[in-house]
CSV table of C-alpha atoms and ligand atoms in Angstrom, one decimal:
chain,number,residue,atom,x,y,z
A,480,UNK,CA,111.5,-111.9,30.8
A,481,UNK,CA,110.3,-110.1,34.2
A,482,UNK,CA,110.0,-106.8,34.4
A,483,UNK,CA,112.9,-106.0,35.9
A,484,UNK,CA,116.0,-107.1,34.1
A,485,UNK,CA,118.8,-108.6,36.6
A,486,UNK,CA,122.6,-107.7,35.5
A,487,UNK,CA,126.0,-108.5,37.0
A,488,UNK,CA,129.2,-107.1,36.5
A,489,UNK,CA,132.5,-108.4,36.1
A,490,UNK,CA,135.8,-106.3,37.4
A,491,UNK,CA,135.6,-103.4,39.6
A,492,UNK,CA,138.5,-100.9,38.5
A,493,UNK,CA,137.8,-97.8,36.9
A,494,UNK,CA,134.6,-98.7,34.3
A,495,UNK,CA,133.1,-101.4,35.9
A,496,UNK,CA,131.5,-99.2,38.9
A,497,UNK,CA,130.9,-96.6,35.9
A,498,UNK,CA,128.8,-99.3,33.8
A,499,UNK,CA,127.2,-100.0,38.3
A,500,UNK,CA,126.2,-96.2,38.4
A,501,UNK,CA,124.6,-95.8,35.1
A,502,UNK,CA,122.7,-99.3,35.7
A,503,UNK,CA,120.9,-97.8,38.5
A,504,UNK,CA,120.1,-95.1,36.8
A,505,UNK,CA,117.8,-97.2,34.8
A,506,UNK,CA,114.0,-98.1,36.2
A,507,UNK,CA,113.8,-101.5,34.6
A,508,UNK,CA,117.4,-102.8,35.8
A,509,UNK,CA,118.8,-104.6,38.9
A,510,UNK,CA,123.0,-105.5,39.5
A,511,UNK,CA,122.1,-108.4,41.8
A,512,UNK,CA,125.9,-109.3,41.6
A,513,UNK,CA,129.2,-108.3,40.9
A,514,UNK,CA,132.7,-110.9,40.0
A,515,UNK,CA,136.4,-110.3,41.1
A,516,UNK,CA,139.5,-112.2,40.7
A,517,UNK,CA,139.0,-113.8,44.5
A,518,UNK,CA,136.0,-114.6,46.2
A,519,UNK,CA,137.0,-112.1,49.3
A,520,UNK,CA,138.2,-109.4,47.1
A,521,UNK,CA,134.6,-109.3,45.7
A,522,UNK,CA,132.7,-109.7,49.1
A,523,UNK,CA,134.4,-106.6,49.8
A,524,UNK,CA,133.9,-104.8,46.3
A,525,UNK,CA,130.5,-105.9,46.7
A,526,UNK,CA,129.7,-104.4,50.0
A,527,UNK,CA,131.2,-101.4,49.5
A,528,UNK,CA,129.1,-100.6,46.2
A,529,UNK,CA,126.3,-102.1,47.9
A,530,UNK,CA,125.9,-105.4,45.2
A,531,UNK,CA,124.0,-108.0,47.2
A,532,UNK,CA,125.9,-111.1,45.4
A,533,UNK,CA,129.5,-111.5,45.1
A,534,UNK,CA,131.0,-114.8,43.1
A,535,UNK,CA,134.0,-115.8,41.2
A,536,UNK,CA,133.2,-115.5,37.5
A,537,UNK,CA,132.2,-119.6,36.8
A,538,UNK,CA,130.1,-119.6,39.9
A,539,UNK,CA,128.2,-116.0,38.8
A,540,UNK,CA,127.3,-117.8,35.2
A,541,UNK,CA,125.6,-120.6,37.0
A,542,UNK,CA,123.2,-117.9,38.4
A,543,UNK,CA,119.9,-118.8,36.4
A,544,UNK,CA,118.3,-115.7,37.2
A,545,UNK,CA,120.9,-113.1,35.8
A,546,UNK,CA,119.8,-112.4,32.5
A,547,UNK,CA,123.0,-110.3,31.5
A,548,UNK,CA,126.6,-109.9,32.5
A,549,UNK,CA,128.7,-106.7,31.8
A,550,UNK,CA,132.4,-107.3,31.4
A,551,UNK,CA,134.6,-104.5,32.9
A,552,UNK,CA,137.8,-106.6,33.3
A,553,UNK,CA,141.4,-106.4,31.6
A,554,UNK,CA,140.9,-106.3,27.6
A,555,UNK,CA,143.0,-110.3,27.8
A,556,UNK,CA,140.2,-111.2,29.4
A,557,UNK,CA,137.5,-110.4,27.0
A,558,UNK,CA,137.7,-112.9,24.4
A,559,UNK,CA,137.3,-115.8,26.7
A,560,UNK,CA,134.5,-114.7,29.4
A,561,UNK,CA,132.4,-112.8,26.3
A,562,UNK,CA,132.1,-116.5,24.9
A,563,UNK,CA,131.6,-118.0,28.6
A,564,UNK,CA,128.6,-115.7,28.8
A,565,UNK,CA,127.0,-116.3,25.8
A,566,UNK,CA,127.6,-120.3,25.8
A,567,UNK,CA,125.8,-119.7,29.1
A,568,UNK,CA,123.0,-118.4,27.4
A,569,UNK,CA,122.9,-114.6,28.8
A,570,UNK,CA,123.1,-110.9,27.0
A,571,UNK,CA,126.8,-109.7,27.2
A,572,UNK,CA,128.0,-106.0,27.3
A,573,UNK,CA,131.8,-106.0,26.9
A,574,UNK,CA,134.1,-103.4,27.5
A,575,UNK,CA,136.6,-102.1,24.6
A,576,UNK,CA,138.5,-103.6,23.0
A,577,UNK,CA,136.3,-106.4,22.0
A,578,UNK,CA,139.6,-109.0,22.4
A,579,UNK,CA,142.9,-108.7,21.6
A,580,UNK,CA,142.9,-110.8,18.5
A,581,UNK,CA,140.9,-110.3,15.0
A,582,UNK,CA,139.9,-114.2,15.5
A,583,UNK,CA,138.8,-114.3,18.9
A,584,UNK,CA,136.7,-110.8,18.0
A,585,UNK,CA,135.1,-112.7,14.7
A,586,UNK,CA,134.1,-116.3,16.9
A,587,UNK,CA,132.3,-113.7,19.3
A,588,UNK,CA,130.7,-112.1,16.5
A,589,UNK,CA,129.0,-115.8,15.0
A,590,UNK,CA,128.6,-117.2,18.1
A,591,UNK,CA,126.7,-114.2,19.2
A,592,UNK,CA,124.8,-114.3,15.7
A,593,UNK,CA,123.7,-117.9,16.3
A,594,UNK,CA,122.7,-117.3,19.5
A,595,UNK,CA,120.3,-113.9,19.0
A,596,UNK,CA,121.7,-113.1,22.3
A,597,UNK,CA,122.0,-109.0,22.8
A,598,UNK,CA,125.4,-108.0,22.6
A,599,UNK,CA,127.1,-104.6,22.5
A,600,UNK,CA,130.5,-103.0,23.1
A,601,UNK,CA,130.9,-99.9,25.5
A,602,UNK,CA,131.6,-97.8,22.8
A,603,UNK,CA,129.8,-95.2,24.8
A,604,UNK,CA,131.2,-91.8,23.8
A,605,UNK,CA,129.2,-92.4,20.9
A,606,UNK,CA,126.2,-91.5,23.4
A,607,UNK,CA,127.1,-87.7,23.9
A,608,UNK,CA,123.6,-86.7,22.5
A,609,UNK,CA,126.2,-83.9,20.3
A,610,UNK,CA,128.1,-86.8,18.5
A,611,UNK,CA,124.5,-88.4,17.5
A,612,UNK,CA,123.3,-84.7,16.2
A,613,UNK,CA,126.2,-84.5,14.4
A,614,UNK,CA,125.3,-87.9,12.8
A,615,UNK,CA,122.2,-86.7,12.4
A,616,UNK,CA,123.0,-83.6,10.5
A,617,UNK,CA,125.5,-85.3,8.2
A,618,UNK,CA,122.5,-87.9,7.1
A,619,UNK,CA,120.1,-84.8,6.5
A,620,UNK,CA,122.8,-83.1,4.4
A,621,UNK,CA,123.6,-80.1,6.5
A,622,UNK,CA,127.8,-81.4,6.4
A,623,UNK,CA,127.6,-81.7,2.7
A,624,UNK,CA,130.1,-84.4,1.5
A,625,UNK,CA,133.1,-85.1,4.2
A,626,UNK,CA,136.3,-83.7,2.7
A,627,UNK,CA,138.3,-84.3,5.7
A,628,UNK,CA,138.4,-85.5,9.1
A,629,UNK,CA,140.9,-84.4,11.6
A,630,UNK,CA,140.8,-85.6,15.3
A,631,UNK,CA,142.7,-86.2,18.5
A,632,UNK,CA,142.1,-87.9,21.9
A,633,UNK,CA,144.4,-86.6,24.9
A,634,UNK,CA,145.0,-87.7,28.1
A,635,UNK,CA,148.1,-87.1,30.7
A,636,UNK,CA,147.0,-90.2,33.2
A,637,UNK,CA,150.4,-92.0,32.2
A,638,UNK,CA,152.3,-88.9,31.9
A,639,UNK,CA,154.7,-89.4,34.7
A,640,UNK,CA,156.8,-92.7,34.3
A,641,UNK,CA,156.0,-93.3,37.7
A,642,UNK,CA,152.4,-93.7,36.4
A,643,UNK,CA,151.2,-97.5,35.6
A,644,UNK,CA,148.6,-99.5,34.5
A,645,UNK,CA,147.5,-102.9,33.3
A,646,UNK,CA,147.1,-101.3,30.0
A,647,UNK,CA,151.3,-100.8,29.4
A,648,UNK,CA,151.6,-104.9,29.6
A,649,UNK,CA,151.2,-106.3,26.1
A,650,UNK,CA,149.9,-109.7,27.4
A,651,UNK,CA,147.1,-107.7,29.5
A,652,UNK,CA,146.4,-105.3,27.1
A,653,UNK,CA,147.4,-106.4,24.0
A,654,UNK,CA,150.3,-105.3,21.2
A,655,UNK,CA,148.2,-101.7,21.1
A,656,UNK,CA,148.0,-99.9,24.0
A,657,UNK,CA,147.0,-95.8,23.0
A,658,UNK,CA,145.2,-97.0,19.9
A,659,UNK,CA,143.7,-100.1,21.1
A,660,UNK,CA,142.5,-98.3,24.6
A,661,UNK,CA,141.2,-94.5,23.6
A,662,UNK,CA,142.2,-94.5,20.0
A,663,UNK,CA,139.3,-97.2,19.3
A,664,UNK,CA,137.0,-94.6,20.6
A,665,UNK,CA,137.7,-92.0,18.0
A,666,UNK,CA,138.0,-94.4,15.2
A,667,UNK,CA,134.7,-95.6,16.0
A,668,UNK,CA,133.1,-92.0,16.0
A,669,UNK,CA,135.0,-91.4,13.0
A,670,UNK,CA,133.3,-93.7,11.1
A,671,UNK,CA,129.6,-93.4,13.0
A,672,UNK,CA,129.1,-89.7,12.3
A,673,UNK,CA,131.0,-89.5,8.9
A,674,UNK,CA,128.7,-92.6,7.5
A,675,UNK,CA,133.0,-93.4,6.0
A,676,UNK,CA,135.1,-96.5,5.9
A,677,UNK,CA,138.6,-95.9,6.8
A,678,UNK,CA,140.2,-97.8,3.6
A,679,UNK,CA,144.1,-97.2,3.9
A,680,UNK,CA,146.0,-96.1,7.4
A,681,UNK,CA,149.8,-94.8,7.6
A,682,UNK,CA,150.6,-94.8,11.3
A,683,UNK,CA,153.5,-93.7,13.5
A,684,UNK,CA,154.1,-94.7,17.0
A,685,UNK,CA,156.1,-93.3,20.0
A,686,UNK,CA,156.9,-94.6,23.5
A,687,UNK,CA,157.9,-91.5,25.1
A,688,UNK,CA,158.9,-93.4,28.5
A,689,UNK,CA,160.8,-96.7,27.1
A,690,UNK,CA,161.2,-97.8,30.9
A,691,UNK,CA,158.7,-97.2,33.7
A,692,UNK,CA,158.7,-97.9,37.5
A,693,UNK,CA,156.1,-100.5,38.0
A,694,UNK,CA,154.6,-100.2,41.6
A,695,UNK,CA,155.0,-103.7,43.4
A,696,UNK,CA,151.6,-102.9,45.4
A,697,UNK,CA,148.2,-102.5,43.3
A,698,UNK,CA,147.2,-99.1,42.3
A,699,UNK,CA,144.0,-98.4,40.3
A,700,UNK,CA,143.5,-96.6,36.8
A,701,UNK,CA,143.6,-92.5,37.0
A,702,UNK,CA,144.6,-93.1,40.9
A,703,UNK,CA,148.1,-91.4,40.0
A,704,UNK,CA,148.8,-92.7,43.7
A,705,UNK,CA,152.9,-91.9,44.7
A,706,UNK,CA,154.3,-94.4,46.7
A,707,UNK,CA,158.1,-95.2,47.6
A,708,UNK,CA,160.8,-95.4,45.2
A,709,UNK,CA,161.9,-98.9,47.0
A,710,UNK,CA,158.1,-99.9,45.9
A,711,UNK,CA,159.0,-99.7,42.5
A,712,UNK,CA,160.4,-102.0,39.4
A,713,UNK,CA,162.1,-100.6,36.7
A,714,UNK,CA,160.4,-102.3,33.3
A,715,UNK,CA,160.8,-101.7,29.6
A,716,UNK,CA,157.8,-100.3,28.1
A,717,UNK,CA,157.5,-101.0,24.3
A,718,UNK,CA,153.6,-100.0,23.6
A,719,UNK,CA,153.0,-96.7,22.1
A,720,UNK,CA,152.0,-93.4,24.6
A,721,UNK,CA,151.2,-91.6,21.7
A,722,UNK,CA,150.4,-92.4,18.1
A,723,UNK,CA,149.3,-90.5,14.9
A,724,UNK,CA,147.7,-91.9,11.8
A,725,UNK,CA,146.8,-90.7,8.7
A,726,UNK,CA,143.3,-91.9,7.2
A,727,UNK,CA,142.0,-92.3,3.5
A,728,UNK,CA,138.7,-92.8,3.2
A,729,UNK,CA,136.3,-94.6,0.9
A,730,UNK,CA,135.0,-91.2,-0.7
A,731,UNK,CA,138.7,-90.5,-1.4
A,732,UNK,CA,138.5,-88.1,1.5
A,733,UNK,CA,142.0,-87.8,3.9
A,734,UNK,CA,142.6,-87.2,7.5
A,735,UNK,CA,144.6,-87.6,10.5
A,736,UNK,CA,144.1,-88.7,14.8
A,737,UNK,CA,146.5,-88.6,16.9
A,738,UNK,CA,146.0,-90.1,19.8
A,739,UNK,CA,148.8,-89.5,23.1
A,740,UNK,CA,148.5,-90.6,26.9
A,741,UNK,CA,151.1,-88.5,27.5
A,742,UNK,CA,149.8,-84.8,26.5
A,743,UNK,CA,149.9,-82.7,30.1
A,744,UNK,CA,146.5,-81.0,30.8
A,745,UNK,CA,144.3,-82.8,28.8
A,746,UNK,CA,142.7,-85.1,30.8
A,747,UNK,CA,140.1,-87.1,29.0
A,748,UNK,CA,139.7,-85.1,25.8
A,749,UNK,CA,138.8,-86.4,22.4
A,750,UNK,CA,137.8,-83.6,19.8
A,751,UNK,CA,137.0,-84.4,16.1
A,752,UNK,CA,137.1,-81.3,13.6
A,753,UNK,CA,134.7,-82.7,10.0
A,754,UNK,CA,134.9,-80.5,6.8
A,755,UNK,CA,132.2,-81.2,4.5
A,756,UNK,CA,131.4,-79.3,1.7
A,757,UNK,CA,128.4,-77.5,3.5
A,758,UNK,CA,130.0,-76.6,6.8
A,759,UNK,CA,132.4,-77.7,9.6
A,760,UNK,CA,131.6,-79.7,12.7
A,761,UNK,CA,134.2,-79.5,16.0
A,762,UNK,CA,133.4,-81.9,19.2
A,763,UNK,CA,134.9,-81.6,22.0
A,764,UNK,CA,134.5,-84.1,25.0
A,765,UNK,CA,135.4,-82.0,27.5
A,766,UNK,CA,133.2,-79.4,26.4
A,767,UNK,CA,130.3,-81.7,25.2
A,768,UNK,CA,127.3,-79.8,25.4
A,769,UNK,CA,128.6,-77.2,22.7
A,770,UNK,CA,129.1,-78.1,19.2
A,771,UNK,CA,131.2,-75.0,16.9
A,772,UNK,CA,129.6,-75.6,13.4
A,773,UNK,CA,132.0,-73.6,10.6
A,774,UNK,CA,130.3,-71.9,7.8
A,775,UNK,CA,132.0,-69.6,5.1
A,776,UNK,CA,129.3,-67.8,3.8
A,777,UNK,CA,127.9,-66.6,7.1
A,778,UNK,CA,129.0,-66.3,10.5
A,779,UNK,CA,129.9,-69.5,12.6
A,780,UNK,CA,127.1,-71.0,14.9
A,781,UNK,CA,127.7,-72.4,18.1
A,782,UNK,CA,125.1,-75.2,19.2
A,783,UNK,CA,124.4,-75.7,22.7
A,784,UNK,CA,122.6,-79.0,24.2
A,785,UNK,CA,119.2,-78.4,23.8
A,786,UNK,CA,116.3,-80.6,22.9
A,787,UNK,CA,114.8,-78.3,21.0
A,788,UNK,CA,117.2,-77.7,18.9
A,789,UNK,CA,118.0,-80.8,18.5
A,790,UNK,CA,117.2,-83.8,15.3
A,791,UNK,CA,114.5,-86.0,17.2
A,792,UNK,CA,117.2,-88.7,16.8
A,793,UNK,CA,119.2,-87.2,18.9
A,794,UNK,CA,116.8,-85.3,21.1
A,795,UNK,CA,116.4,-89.1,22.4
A,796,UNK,CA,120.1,-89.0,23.9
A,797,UNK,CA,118.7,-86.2,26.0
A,798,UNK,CA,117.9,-86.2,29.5
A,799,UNK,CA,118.0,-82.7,30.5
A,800,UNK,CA,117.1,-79.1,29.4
A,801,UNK,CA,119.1,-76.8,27.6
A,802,UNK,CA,122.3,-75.4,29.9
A,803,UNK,CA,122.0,-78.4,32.5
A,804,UNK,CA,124.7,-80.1,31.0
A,805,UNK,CA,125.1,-83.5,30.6
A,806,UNK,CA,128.9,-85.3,30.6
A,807,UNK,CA,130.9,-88.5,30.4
A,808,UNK,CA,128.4,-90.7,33.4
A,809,UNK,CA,125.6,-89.9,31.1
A,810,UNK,CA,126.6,-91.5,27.9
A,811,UNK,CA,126.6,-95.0,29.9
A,812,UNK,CA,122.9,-94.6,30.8
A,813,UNK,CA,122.1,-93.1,27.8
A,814,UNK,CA,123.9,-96.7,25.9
A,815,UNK,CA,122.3,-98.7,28.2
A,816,UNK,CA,119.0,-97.5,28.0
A,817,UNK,CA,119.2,-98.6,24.1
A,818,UNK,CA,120.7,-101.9,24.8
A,819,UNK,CA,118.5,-102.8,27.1
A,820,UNK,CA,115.2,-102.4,25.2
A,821,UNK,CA,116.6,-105.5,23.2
A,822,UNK,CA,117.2,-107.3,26.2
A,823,UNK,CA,113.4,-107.0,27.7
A,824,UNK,CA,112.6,-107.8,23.7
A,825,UNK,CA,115.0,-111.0,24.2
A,826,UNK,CA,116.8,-110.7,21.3
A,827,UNK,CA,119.6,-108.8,19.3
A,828,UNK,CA,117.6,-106.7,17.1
A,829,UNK,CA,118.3,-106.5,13.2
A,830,UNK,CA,119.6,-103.2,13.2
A,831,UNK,CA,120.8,-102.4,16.2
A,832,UNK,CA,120.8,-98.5,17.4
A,833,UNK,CA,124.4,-99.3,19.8
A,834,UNK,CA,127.6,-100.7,19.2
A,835,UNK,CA,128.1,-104.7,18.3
A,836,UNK,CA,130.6,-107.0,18.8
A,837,UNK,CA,130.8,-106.4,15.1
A,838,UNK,CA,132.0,-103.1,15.8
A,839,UNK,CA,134.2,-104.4,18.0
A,840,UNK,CA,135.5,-106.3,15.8
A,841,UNK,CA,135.8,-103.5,13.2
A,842,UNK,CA,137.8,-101.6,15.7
A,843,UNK,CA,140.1,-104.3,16.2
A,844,UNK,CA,141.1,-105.0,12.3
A,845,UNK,CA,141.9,-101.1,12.0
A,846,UNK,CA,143.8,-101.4,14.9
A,847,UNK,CA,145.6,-104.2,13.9
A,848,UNK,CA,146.6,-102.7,10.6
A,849,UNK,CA,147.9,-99.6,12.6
A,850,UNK,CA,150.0,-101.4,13.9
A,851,UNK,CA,151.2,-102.9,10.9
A,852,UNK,CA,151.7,-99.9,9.4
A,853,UNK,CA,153.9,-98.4,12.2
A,854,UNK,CA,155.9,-101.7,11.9
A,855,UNK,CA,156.4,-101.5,8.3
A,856,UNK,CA,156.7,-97.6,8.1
A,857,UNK,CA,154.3,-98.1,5.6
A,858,UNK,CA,150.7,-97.6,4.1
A,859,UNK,CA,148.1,-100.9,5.1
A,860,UNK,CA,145.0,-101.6,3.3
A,861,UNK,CA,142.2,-102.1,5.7
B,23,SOE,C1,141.6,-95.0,30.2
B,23,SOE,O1,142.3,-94.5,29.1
B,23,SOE,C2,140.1,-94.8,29.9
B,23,SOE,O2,139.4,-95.3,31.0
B,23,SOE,C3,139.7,-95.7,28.7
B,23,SOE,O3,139.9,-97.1,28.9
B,23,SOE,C4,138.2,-95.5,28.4
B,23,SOE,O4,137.8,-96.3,27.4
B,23,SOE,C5,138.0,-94.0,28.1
B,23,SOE,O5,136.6,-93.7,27.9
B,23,SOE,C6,138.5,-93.2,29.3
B,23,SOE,O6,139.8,-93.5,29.6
């Protein structure tokens, strides 16, 4: 492989020029090329990010010299272009969730495991260099054992029912829409810095706005763009804008998420509270270069991004000094960096350091029995 590793990226709403940015960011890559739904629309995304190839999606995989292909599209999507990448023998980065359905998530995961191809999922909160020291500190026995987990991720983007997405259409986004789309997240760091395997889930769903007014002209993610009310279509909404679950673990440990789309204020905010018998860890995203560590037999310590303060493992997730914080544009690079060492190695490594289609498709079976759960009103067995 040359030295510099050529990338293209599929879908240019809200992540795809994130996943752009935090490419360029990195010496050994290049996004020669960038794929929208029609061949002007991405002559025109192209230009304006400055890609120098645009092409529908077939044409792009014909490209010989792309060596991998980040897909930033509509989560229906996924399934199908995830295995048109790797069939076309190239590395695949795919946004979350890995598919909409537990059996297009597990083809993915063998065909990429015949293959050897690199493939990861942009599970990339993982990468604020607090949530790997408090990994980290758990492994080295400074949490003690886990008695309970509690954690929440807010937003208010689709607070107003005048607020719309891709994400509220079941066939585009899938039966989940809260859980599936943020709630995946905090699942997934659930799991990662605990070392845990959520066993049992009880969940409870709510669709606070059961119709919406659907703009007839496109409008992008987090845009929050008002247009007429004669531009507008009244539709039924029946995925949830907020959701809580309660968790049993396989230490026999219990906890709760909730996750809401709806909560006014908090704008991108996923905080995790861990008891262990040791101390207690709180995260919060939107302060993420601070970690509050509880103690009971001596004062609380507050940890502040520092590298040298830091567990080496961690330390690695760092790019800058102590109080020149780092935030949510960061943890891409900081992913990418990882991933792509296996690329310029050619091959998925045995054990990987980033998030797999196989944790895709872990996040997709718990998300699946959530929503069996809220169906039946009922406990669900992993
Ligand atoms: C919208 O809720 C969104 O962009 C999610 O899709 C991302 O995964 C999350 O990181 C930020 O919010």
């Amino acid at each position: 492989m040359s030295q510099i590793i050529k990338a293209a990226i599929v879908g240019t709403g809200f992540i795809g020029p994130a996943h752009l940015e935090a490419l360029r960011r990195l010496p050994n890559v290049e996004v020669v090329a960038l794929c929208e739904v029609t061949q002007e629309l991405a002559n025109e995304k192209a230009k304006a990010l400055g890609i120098p190839r645009a092409y529908l999606f077939e044409e792009m995989l014909k490209q010989d010299d792309i060596d991998v292909v980040h897909i930033c599209t509509p989560n229906f999507l996924h399934y199908a272009q995830a295995k048109a990448v790797l069939e076309a023998d190239k590395h695949v980065i795919c946004e979350k969730p890995l598919a909409v359905k537990i059996h297009e998530a597990e083809e993915l995961v063998k065909i990429a495991s015949a293959t050897g191809l690199v493939n990861a999922v942009h599970f990339n909160l993982r990468y604020y260099p607090m949530v790997r020291q408090m990994k980290t500190m758990r492994e080295k026995g400074e949490l003690g054992e886990v008695y309970s987990v509690m954690g929440s991720y807010l937003q208010d983007w689709l607070y107003l029912n005048t607020d719309y997405n891709w994400r509220l259409e079941p066939d585009k986004s899938g039966d989940s829409r809260a859980i599936a789309d943020i709630g995946s997240h905090l699942l997934d760091i659930t799991e990662y810095v605990t070392g845990l395997k959520i066993t049992e889930v009880m969940a409870d769903f709510s669709t606070v706005h059961k119709t919406r007014l659907k703009p007839l002209k496109p409008i992008e993610t987090y845009s929050g763009k008002m247009l007429t009310m004669d531009d507008y279509q009244e539709v039924p909404i029946n995925t949830e804008d907020h959701a809580t679950v309660l968790l049993r673990f396989d230490n026999g440990s219990k906890g709760s998420v909730t996750v809401s789309q709806v909560a006014a204020g908090r704008k991108n905010r996923l905080n995790i509270e861990i008891s262990g018998a040791k101390s207690n860890f709180e995260f919060n995203s939107e302060r993420p270069n601070e970690l509050w560590i509880g103690k009971r037999e001596k004062a609380n310590e507050q940890l502040m991004k520092d590298p040298s303060l830091f567990h080496p493992e961690a330390s690695a997730l760092i790019s800058f000094p102590g109080g020149h914080n780092e935030g949510f544009p960061d943890t891409s690079k900081q992913m990418f960096k990882e991933v792509y060492a296996a690329v310029a190695s050619g091959k998925q490594p045995e054990n990987p350091s980033f998030p797999t289609f196989a944790s895709g498709l872990r996040e997709l079976i718990i998300g699946e029995r959530i929503v069996e759960s809220n169906k039946k009103q009922a406990w669900v067995e992993i």
